Amino acid sequence: FLRDPAGVSSAWRSYFSNSNGGPFRASGQLGPSFKARSVFNPLPASGSNATLANPSTRTAGLHDRLNEMIRSYRVRGHIAAAVDPLGSSRFPPPELDLDYYAFTSSELRLLTDSNLLPYDEPLTVMEIFERLRKAYCGSIGVQYMHIDDGATRRWMQLRVEGNLNRRALGRQEQLRILTRLTDAVMFEQFLRKKFVGAKTFSLEGSETLLPLLDLAIEKAGEQGVTQIVFGMAHRGRLNVLANIIGKPASEIFREFADKDPAQWQGRGDVKYHLGHSGEWTTASGRNLHLSLCFNPSHLEFVNPVVMGRVRARQDRLGDLQRRQVLGVILHGDAALAGEGVVQETLNFSTLPGYAIGGVLHVVINNQIGFTTLPDEGRSTVYATDVARMLQVPIFHVNGEDPEAVAQVVHLAMDFRREFQRDVFIDMYGYRRQGHNEVDEPSFTQPDLYRAIARRPDVRQSYLEHLLKLDGITDSEAKGIAAARLDMLEEQLKASQNVAPGESQERRGIWRDYSGGPEPAGEPDTGVPAPQLESLLQGLTNLPAAFRLHPKLERFMTARREMAAGRQPLDWSTAEALALASLAAQGVRIRLTGQDTARGTFSQRHAILHDYEDGSPFIPLQHVAGSQGPVEIRNSPLSEIAALGFEYGYSLDCPEGLILWEAQFGDFANAAQVVIDQFIASAEDKWRRLSGLVLLLPHGFEGMGPEHSSARVERFLQLAAEDNIQIAEPTTPAQYFHLLRRQALNHWRKPMVIFTPKGLLRHPRVVSSLSDCAQGRFQRLLPDPSSPTTTTRVLLTSGRTFYELAAFRDEHHRADVALLRIEQLYPLRAESLETALAPYPDGTPLFWVQQEPENMGAWRYLRGRFGETLLGRFPWRHISRLESASPATGSHGAHELEQQDLNRRAFDMEAAALSPKP
C-alpha cells in the first residue's frame, strides 16, 4: 500500500532517507509491517519523473508555480516530516517533489521575491524549496492551513518559516533538557530494578515528555501563569508525579512497598491513578502552583474535570481574561482518537460558559493502544485529527529530537497566549515495555519490539549529540546521573520510615469543610419573610427599557402576587428564591445544563430576552449590591463532558452552589462514568470532596421510556458510607430548604435531587412564604391529613404521593395514611421511627413506587431494613410490573397502569393487567 513509487526522484528519496530526522534520528527502515502502520495517500506505482509534474504547471508562469509549491508545503508538508523515531516510511505526496513543478535549471537559479514568504531578501527558487523542506519536513510536522482565519495562518507562517522551525538553544537550556531526560530515564530504570514485576506504566520510549513539560511550565511562568492544572492517564504518571509535580519519591516507593494494607481496606486507589499538588519555581524566580488531577482508568474522562477546575480557579482569582491559570491535558494517541468525551470536551474551547483561554494538549503518541495498531484503532491519518474541529494548530514532533520538541513547546505556548485557543503537541515516541511491565508485547508485535529492543534511550542519543557539539562534557553528564541515582537511593531508604502523606485536599480552600459520616445538626435554612418578599419583588424588576415577551407578563405578575402573599409559591419561584437568598449572602451560584436558562419545561426563565432585540437580562444577578456571582448557562448538547466540567468546578469552589441539570433525568445515564468514577467514589478513592448538585427531572407521566426515569435505583446502588445525598422533595419549600442546606452546610457531599416535571404547575404542589421563612428541610413528611383510624400505611416518594393523595380523596379513604420519604439517602432508622411512631405495631405497611418492581427504591429499602420495617411493621411493595424498559410509550397504557397501582395501594379491586409476554 505504501510501496516506494517509481515516480519519486532519486534526489528526493535521498533527502528523506538521509537528512530528514535531525541529529538523533535513526535512519534504518523497519520493514513492511511498520509502513502499514501509517496511512497516507500513495503515489502511482509507475511513471517517469516527468509524470510527476502537474500538467497545469507546465504552461503556468514561474510565480504561479512557485506559489503553488509554497502552498503545497504549508498544506501537506507535515506528511513528509520525519516525526516517527522508529523510522517508518512515509513517502511524500507528489506536490512536495521539486520535479512536480517542472522548473528548469535556469529557473531554479533565478532570484525571485515571493510575497507569500516572510523573508526580506530575494531567494532563488532552489533556496525557497530548501527552506520549505527544512521548515515543514524536518522533525516537526505542522498542520494549520485548515484554520479559516487568514491572520492566524499568517502568524503561523511567520513563526514556522521565519526561523525554519528551529530554535537555537543555549548551553543552559541544553543542559536542562539533558537533566530532565536523565530524571525520566533513571526513575523508570530504578523502579523496574527495585520493584521487580510491579506495574508502573512506564514512560520509556517517550521520556522527552519531561523536558516538554519542564519547558512548558517555564514558558507559562514567563507569560504570567501562576497555576497549572494537569490531567493525564496512567502512562508515565509516576514519573510526572515525582519529577514535575513534586510528589516525594519516598511516598511513591512506600506505595509500592504497600506496608499498611489494613488502613486501605475497601478504599484508596492504585498509585498510578493518584494526584498531587506542588510548587514550582522557574529559572527566573517566578512561583507556580501545580496540580495533577486524580484520574480513574477511564481514559480521557478527566479532560472536562481539568477544564472545570481551571475555570473555577480563574473565577476565584477574578481572572476574567483567562490568563493566570493554565490547563494542560496529556492524552494517549489511541484514547484521543477512540473516546467520544474528547470531542465533547474540545467543543467547550470557546463557549462563553466554559472557555478557559486555551488548553495545552500533549499527546504521548506510542503509536499503539495496548495491543492495537493505528490501522485497527482509527479511521484517520493522525490521532489528533479530531482537533481540526477547533481551527487550531497541531504540531507533530519526533520525540527523539528534544530540541525540536523545545521549538514546538515555545511555538505552541506562544500561540495559546496570542489567540487564547487550544493547541496540540503530538509527540511521537514508542512504548519500550508492554502496556504494563508484566505484559508481553511481542505476542502481538514481535518485529516491532525486536526493533525497539535495539534502540538506545533518548538520553543517550541526545548526550551523544551534545558531546559532538563540545558544549557539555561526559563528566558533567555522569555527574548529573550520579546525583539522580543518589537521590533515588536516599528516597528509597527514607520510604522505610515515612508516614502516609497528609491529604492535601483538606487544606487551603477546603480547610473549613468536612467529609466522612454525616454529622448531627444542620444549618438554619430559613430566611425572614420580609427579606423573601423583597428578594422576590426584586426578581420581577426589569430595566426601564427592557421589553418583556408578552407571554411572560403573566409569569411576572404571578411572582409579584406571590411576593405580596396573595398567591402561594410554585416550584420555580421557590428555586429562584433559594438562589437569590444565597447570592444575597455572597454565595457563588453556577447553574448549567441543556436549556437550563429557560428550563426544559419553560418553567424557570432565569434569563429573560428582550422581545425586540433579544438582549439578555438575568434578574438573579441584581438581587443585592454586594451579592455573590450568579452564572446561568445553557450547556452544549452534552452530558458526560458537561457534568465532568461542573464536577471539576466544584472541586475548586467548595463555598459555591454548583448545579448541573439534565434535560430529562433519564439522560444522566450518558454521564455514568463521571457519576460512578468521580462523583460517587472520589472521597473513598482519593479523599476528594465535592458539593456538586445534580438536578434530574423524574416522574412517570406517560412520556415514554426515555422521559420518565432518572434511575433512582442506580444512585441508591452507589450509595454507601454517606458518600452522596439522594433526595426527592415534593414541595417548593422543601426544595428551597434543600438547596440552601447544601450551600450553607460545611459537610460537603454531592447531592442528587430528583426534580418534578408535570408537578411544576400542579395546583397542590405549592408552599407559602412562611414555609420558606421557617424551619428546615424535613427528611420524611408525615401525613398532612392526620387520620384518626389507620388500616394501612403507604410509604412513598415523589410524584406518587400526589397520585395517591388524589385517589384517596376521590374514594374517601381516610383510613389510609400517606407518608413521604423526601431524602432517600442517607436515610436513618431514627427518622422512620419518628414518622411511624403514631401507628400501632403490625399495621400493614406498603412501599408504593411509580417505577417497575426491579427499579426505583424498593429493592434498596428492603435490603437496608429487612422484611419487617423497624421490627414493627411487616411491609411489602406495590409497583409496576418488573420490566426491562422503564416505562410505556403509550399515554393510555400509562393511565391504565397508574389506576391499577392506585387501586392496589388502597386494597381495592384492581384492573386485570397481565405480565408482558
Coordinates of C-alpha atoms in Angstrom, one line a residue, residues 105-483:
S105 CA 17.7 24.6 -14.4
S106 CA 17.8 28.3 -15.1
E107 CA 14.6 28.9 -13.1
L108 CA 15.9 27.1 -10.1
R109 CA 18.9 29.6 -10.0
L110 CA 16.7 32.6 -10.6
L111 CA 16.4 35.1 -7.8
T112 CA 12.7 35.8 -7.0
D113 CA 10.8 37.6 -4.4
S114 CA 7.5 35.9 -3.4
N115 CA 5.1 38.0 -1.4
L116 CA 3.9 34.7 0.3
L117 CA 7.1 34.3 2.2
P118 CA 8.3 36.1 5.4
Y119 CA 11.7 36.9 4.0
D120 CA 13.0 40.3 3.2
E121 CA 15.9 39.3 0.9
P122 CA 15.3 37.7 -2.6
L123 CA 16.0 34.0 -2.8
T124 CA 16.4 31.6 -5.7
V125 CA 13.7 29.1 -6.4
M126 CA 16.0 26.3 -5.1
E127 CA 16.7 28.2 -1.9
I128 CA 13.0 28.6 -1.3
F129 CA 12.5 24.9 -1.9
E130 CA 15.2 24.0 0.6
R131 CA 13.8 26.4 3.2
L132 CA 10.4 24.9 2.8
R133 CA 11.8 21.4 3.3
K134 CA 13.6 22.5 6.5
A135 CA 10.6 24.3 7.9
Y136 CA 7.9 21.7 7.1
C137 CA 9.7 18.4 6.6
G138 CA 12.2 18.1 9.4
S139 CA 11.5 16.6 12.8
I140 CA 8.3 18.7 13.1
G141 CA 5.2 18.4 11.0
V142 CA 2.8 21.4 11.3
Q143 CA -0.9 21.4 10.5
Y144 CA -2.5 24.8 10.4
M145 CA -3.9 25.5 6.9
H146 CA -7.3 24.2 8.0
I147 CA -7.6 27.4 10.0
D148 CA -10.0 29.7 8.2
D149 CA -8.7 33.0 9.7
G150 CA -6.1 34.5 7.5
A151 CA -4.4 36.5 10.2
T152 CA -3.9 33.4 12.3
R153 CA -2.4 31.5 9.3
R154 CA 0.0 34.4 8.6
W155 CA 1.1 34.4 12.2
M156 CA 1.8 30.7 12.0
Q157 CA 3.7 31.1 8.7
L158 CA 5.9 33.8 10.1
R159 CA 6.8 31.7 13.2
V160 CA 7.3 28.5 11.3
E161 CA 9.1 29.8 8.3
G162 CA 11.0 32.7 9.8
N163 CA 13.5 30.5 11.7
L164 CA 12.9 27.4 9.6
N165 CA 11.0 25.9 12.6
R166 CA 14.1 25.5 14.7
R167 CA 15.3 27.4 17.8
A168 CA 18.9 27.8 18.6
L169 CA 19.3 26.6 22.2
G170 CA 21.9 27.9 24.6
R171 CA 24.1 25.7 26.7
Q172 CA 21.9 26.1 29.8
E173 CA 18.8 25.1 28.0
Q174 CA 20.5 22.1 26.5
L175 CA 21.8 21.1 29.9
R176 CA 18.3 21.5 31.4
I177 CA 16.9 19.2 28.7
L178 CA 19.6 16.6 29.4
T179 CA 18.9 16.8 33.1
R180 CA 15.2 16.2 32.6
L181 CA 15.9 13.3 30.3
T182 CA 18.2 11.8 32.9
D183 CA 15.4 12.2 35.5
A184 CA 13.0 10.4 33.3
V185 CA 15.3 7.5 32.3
M186 CA 16.7 6.9 35.7
F187 CA 13.4 7.0 37.5
E188 CA 12.0 4.3 35.2
Q189 CA 15.0 2.1 35.5
F190 CA 15.2 2.5 39.2
L191 CA 11.5 1.4 39.7
R192 CA 11.9 -1.6 37.5
K193 CA 15.1 -2.7 39.3
K194 CA 13.8 -2.1 42.9
F195 CA 10.2 -3.3 42.4
V196 CA 10.5 -6.2 40.1
G197 CA 7.3 -7.2 38.4
A198 CA 5.3 -4.2 39.7
K199 CA 3.1 -2.3 37.3
T200 CA 4.4 1.2 36.6
F201 CA 3.0 2.0 33.2
S202 CA 6.5 3.2 32.2
L203 CA 7.3 6.3 30.2
E204 CA 10.2 4.6 28.5
G205 CA 10.2 5.4 24.8
S206 CA 8.6 8.8 25.4
E207 CA 11.0 10.2 28.0
T208 CA 11.1 13.6 26.2
L209 CA 7.7 14.3 27.9
L210 CA 9.6 15.5 30.9
P211 CA 11.6 18.2 29.2
L212 CA 8.5 19.1 27.2
L213 CA 6.6 19.7 30.4
D214 CA 9.5 21.4 32.1
L215 CA 9.8 23.9 29.2
A216 CA 6.1 24.5 29.1
I217 CA 6.0 25.4 32.8
E218 CA 8.9 27.7 32.4
K219 CA 7.3 29.4 29.4
A220 CA 4.0 29.6 31.3
G221 CA 5.7 31.4 34.1
E222 CA 7.1 33.9 31.7
Q223 CA 3.6 34.5 30.3
G224 CA 2.1 35.4 33.7
V225 CA 0.6 32.0 34.6
T226 CA 0.5 31.3 38.3
Q227 CA -1.3 28.0 38.5
I228 CA -1.4 24.9 36.2
V229 CA -3.9 22.1 36.4
F230 CA -2.8 18.8 34.7
G231 CA -4.8 15.8 33.6
M232 CA -3.3 12.6 32.3
A233 CA -3.8 8.9 32.3
H234 CA -1.5 6.3 33.7
R235 CA 1.3 6.2 31.1
G236 CA 4.3 8.0 32.7
R237 CA 2.2 9.3 35.5
L238 CA 4.5 8.2 38.3
N239 CA 7.4 9.9 36.5
V240 CA 5.5 13.1 36.1
L241 CA 4.3 13.0 39.8
A242 CA 7.9 12.6 41.0
N243 CA 9.8 14.8 38.6
I244 CA 7.3 17.5 37.6
I245 CA 4.6 17.8 40.2
G246 CA 6.9 17.3 43.1
K247 CA 5.5 14.3 44.9
P248 CA 8.3 12.9 47.1
A249 CA 9.7 9.8 45.6
S250 CA 9.8 8.3 49.1
E251 CA 5.9 8.4 49.1
I252 CA 5.8 6.6 45.8
F253 CA 8.2 4.0 46.9
R254 CA 6.2 3.5 50.1
E255 CA 3.1 2.9 48.0
F256 CA 4.9 0.3 46.0
A257 CA 6.0 -1.4 49.2
D258 CA 2.3 -1.5 50.4
K259 CA 3.3 -1.8 54.1
D260 CA 0.0 -0.7 55.5
P261 CA -2.7 -2.8 53.8
A262 CA -5.0 -2.7 56.8
Q263 CA -5.6 1.0 56.6
W264 CA -6.6 0.8 52.9
Q265 CA -9.2 -1.9 53.1
G266 CA -12.1 -1.0 50.9
R267 CA -10.7 2.4 49.9
G268 CA -7.8 4.1 48.2
D269 CA -6.6 3.6 44.7
V270 CA -3.6 2.3 42.8
K271 CA -0.6 4.6 42.8
Y272 CA -0.8 5.5 39.1
H273 CA -4.2 7.0 39.5
L274 CA -3.3 9.3 42.3
G275 CA -2.9 13.1 42.0
H276 CA -0.8 15.6 43.9
S277 CA -0.1 19.3 44.2
G278 CA 3.3 21.0 44.3
E279 CA 5.1 24.3 43.9
W280 CA 7.5 25.2 41.1
T281 CA 10.0 28.0 41.0
T282 CA 11.1 28.9 37.5
A283 CA 14.6 29.7 36.4
S284 CA 13.7 33.4 36.6
G285 CA 12.3 33.1 40.1
R286 CA 8.5 33.0 39.4
N287 CA 6.4 30.7 41.5
L288 CA 3.7 28.5 40.1
H289 CA 1.3 26.1 41.8
L290 CA 0.9 22.7 40.0
S291 CA -1.9 20.3 40.5
L292 CA -2.3 16.9 38.8
C293 CA -5.9 15.6 38.9
F294 CA -6.7 12.2 40.3
N295 CA -7.9 10.0 37.5
P296 CA -9.6 6.6 37.0
S297 CA -8.7 4.1 34.4
H298 CA -11.3 5.5 32.1
L299 CA -9.0 7.3 29.7
E300 CA -9.8 10.9 28.7
F301 CA -12.7 11.3 31.2
V302 CA -10.6 13.6 33.3
N303 CA -10.4 16.1 30.4
P304 CA -13.6 18.1 31.3
V305 CA -12.7 17.9 35.0
V306 CA -9.4 19.7 34.3
M307 CA -11.3 22.4 32.4
G308 CA -13.8 22.8 35.2
R309 CA -11.1 23.1 37.8
V310 CA -9.2 25.7 35.7
R311 CA -12.4 27.8 35.2
A312 CA -13.2 27.7 38.9
R313 CA -9.7 28.9 39.8
Q314 CA -9.8 31.7 37.2
D315 CA -13.2 32.8 38.6
R316 CA -11.8 32.7 42.1
L317 CA -9.0 35.0 41.1
G318 CA -11.2 37.3 39.2
D319 CA -9.2 36.3 36.1
L320 CA -11.8 37.2 33.5
Q321 CA -9.1 37.4 30.8
R322 CA -8.3 33.7 31.5
R323 CA -4.6 34.4 31.7
Q324 CA -3.4 33.2 35.2
V325 CA -4.4 29.6 35.3
L326 CA -3.5 27.1 32.6
G327 CA -4.9 23.7 31.8
V328 CA -2.6 21.0 30.5
I329 CA -4.1 17.7 29.3
L330 CA -1.9 14.7 28.4
H331 CA -3.5 12.2 26.0
G332 CA -2.7 8.8 24.7
D333 CA -2.9 8.5 21.0
A334 CA -5.3 5.6 20.9
A335 CA -7.6 7.1 23.6
L336 CA -7.6 10.5 21.9
A337 CA -8.9 9.0 18.7
G338 CA -11.2 6.5 20.4
E339 CA -13.1 8.2 23.2
G340 CA -16.1 10.4 22.4
V341 CA -15.6 12.5 25.6
V342 CA -12.6 14.1 23.7
Q343 CA -14.9 15.7 21.2
E344 CA -17.4 16.8 23.8
T345 CA -14.6 18.5 25.8
L346 CA -13.0 20.1 22.8
N347 CA -16.3 21.7 22.0
F348 CA -16.1 23.7 25.2
S349 CA -13.0 25.5 23.9
T350 CA -14.5 28.9 23.1
L351 CA -18.0 28.6 24.6
P352 CA -18.6 31.6 27.0
G353 CA -19.6 29.4 29.9
Y354 CA -16.7 27.0 29.6
A355 CA -13.8 28.8 27.9
I356 CA -10.5 28.9 29.9
G357 CA -8.2 30.7 27.5
G358 CA -7.0 27.6 25.7
V359 CA -5.7 24.2 26.8
L360 CA -2.2 22.9 26.1
H361 CA -2.9 19.4 24.8
V362 CA 0.1 16.9 24.7
V363 CA -0.3 13.6 23.0
I364 CA 2.1 10.9 24.2
N365 CA 2.0 9.1 20.9
N366 CA 3.1 5.5 21.5
Q367 CA 1.7 4.5 18.1
I368 CA -0.1 1.6 19.7
G369 CA -3.0 1.2 22.1
F370 CA -2.5 -1.8 24.4
T371 CA -2.1 -4.4 21.5
T372 CA -3.9 -2.4 18.8
L373 CA -2.0 -0.7 16.0
P374 CA -3.4 2.6 14.4
D375 CA -4.8 0.9 11.3
E376 CA -7.1 -1.1 13.6
G377 CA -7.8 1.7 16.0
R378 CA -8.8 4.7 14.0
S379 CA -10.0 5.8 10.5
T380 CA -7.9 8.9 10.4
V381 CA -4.3 9.6 9.4
Y382 CA -3.4 11.2 12.8
A383 CA -4.7 10.5 16.3
T384 CA -5.2 14.3 16.5
D385 CA -7.5 14.7 13.5
V386 CA -10.4 15.4 15.9
A387 CA -8.6 18.6 16.9
R388 CA -9.1 20.1 13.5
M389 CA -12.6 21.0 14.5
L390 CA -11.2 23.7 16.7
Q391 CA -9.3 25.7 14.0
V392 CA -6.1 25.4 15.9
P393 CA -2.6 24.3 15.0
I394 CA -1.4 20.8 15.5
F395 CA 2.3 20.1 15.9
H396 CA 3.6 16.6 15.2
V397 CA 7.1 16.2 16.6
N398 CA 9.7 13.5 16.8
G399 CA 10.2 12.7 20.5
E400 CA 13.8 11.6 19.9
D401 CA 14.7 15.1 18.8
P402 CA 14.4 17.0 22.1
E403 CA 15.5 20.3 20.5
A404 CA 12.6 20.0 18.0
V405 CA 10.3 19.4 21.0
A406 CA 11.7 22.6 22.6
Q407 CA 10.8 24.5 19.4
V408 CA 7.3 23.1 19.4
V409 CA 6.7 24.0 23.1
H410 CA 7.9 27.5 22.5
L411 CA 5.6 27.9 19.5
A412 CA 2.6 26.2 21.0
M413 CA 2.7 28.3 24.2
D414 CA 3.1 31.5 22.2
F415 CA 0.1 30.6 20.0
R416 CA -2.1 29.9 23.1
R417 CA -1.0 33.1 24.7
E418 CA -1.6 35.1 21.5
F419 CA -5.0 33.7 20.5
Q420 CA -6.3 32.1 23.8
R421 CA -7.1 29.0 22.0
D422 CA -6.3 25.3 22.5
V423 CA -3.1 24.0 20.9
F424 CA -1.9 20.4 20.3
I425 CA 1.6 18.9 20.5
D426 CA 1.6 15.3 19.1
M427 CA 4.9 13.9 20.4
Y428 CA 5.8 10.7 18.6
G429 CA 7.6 8.0 20.6
Y430 CA 7.1 4.4 21.3
R431 CA 6.4 2.1 24.2
R432 CA 9.6 0.2 25.3
Q433 CA 7.7 -2.1 27.6
G434 CA 4.3 -3.6 27.1
H435 CA 1.1 -2.0 28.1
N436 CA 2.4 -2.6 31.6
E437 CA 5.6 -4.2 32.9
V438 CA 4.0 -7.7 33.3
D439 CA 2.6 -7.6 29.8
E440 CA 4.5 -9.3 26.9
P441 CA 4.1 -7.1 23.8
S442 CA 6.0 -9.4 21.4
F443 CA 3.0 -11.7 21.5
T444 CA 1.3 -9.3 19.1
Q445 CA 4.0 -7.1 17.7
P446 CA 7.2 -9.3 17.6
D447 CA 9.0 -7.4 14.8
L448 CA 8.2 -4.0 16.3
Y449 CA 9.6 -5.0 19.8
R450 CA 12.7 -6.5 18.3
A451 CA 13.4 -3.2 16.7
I452 CA 12.6 -1.3 19.9
A453 CA 14.9 -3.5 22.0
R454 CA 17.9 -2.5 19.8
R455 CA 17.3 1.2 20.3
P456 CA 19.2 3.3 22.9
D457 CA 17.2 5.5 25.1
V458 CA 16.7 9.1 24.1
R459 CA 19.0 10.4 26.8
Q460 CA 21.9 8.5 25.3
S461 CA 21.1 9.8 21.8
Y462 CA 20.9 13.4 23.0
L463 CA 24.0 13.1 25.1
E464 CA 26.0 11.9 22.1
H465 CA 24.7 14.9 20.1
L466 CA 25.8 17.3 22.8
L467 CA 29.2 15.7 23.2
K468 CA 29.8 16.3 19.5
L469 CA 29.0 19.9 19.9
D470 CA 31.5 20.2 22.8
G471 CA 29.0 22.1 24.8
I472 CA 28.7 19.6 27.5
T473 CA 31.3 17.2 28.8
D474 CA 30.9 13.5 29.6
S475 CA 31.9 14.1 33.2
E476 CA 29.1 16.6 33.6
A477 CA 26.6 14.1 32.2
K478 CA 27.9 11.4 34.5
G479 CA 27.7 13.8 37.5
I480 CA 24.0 14.5 36.7
A481 CA 23.2 10.8 36.5
A482 CA 25.2 10.0 39.7
A483 CA 23.4 12.8 41.6

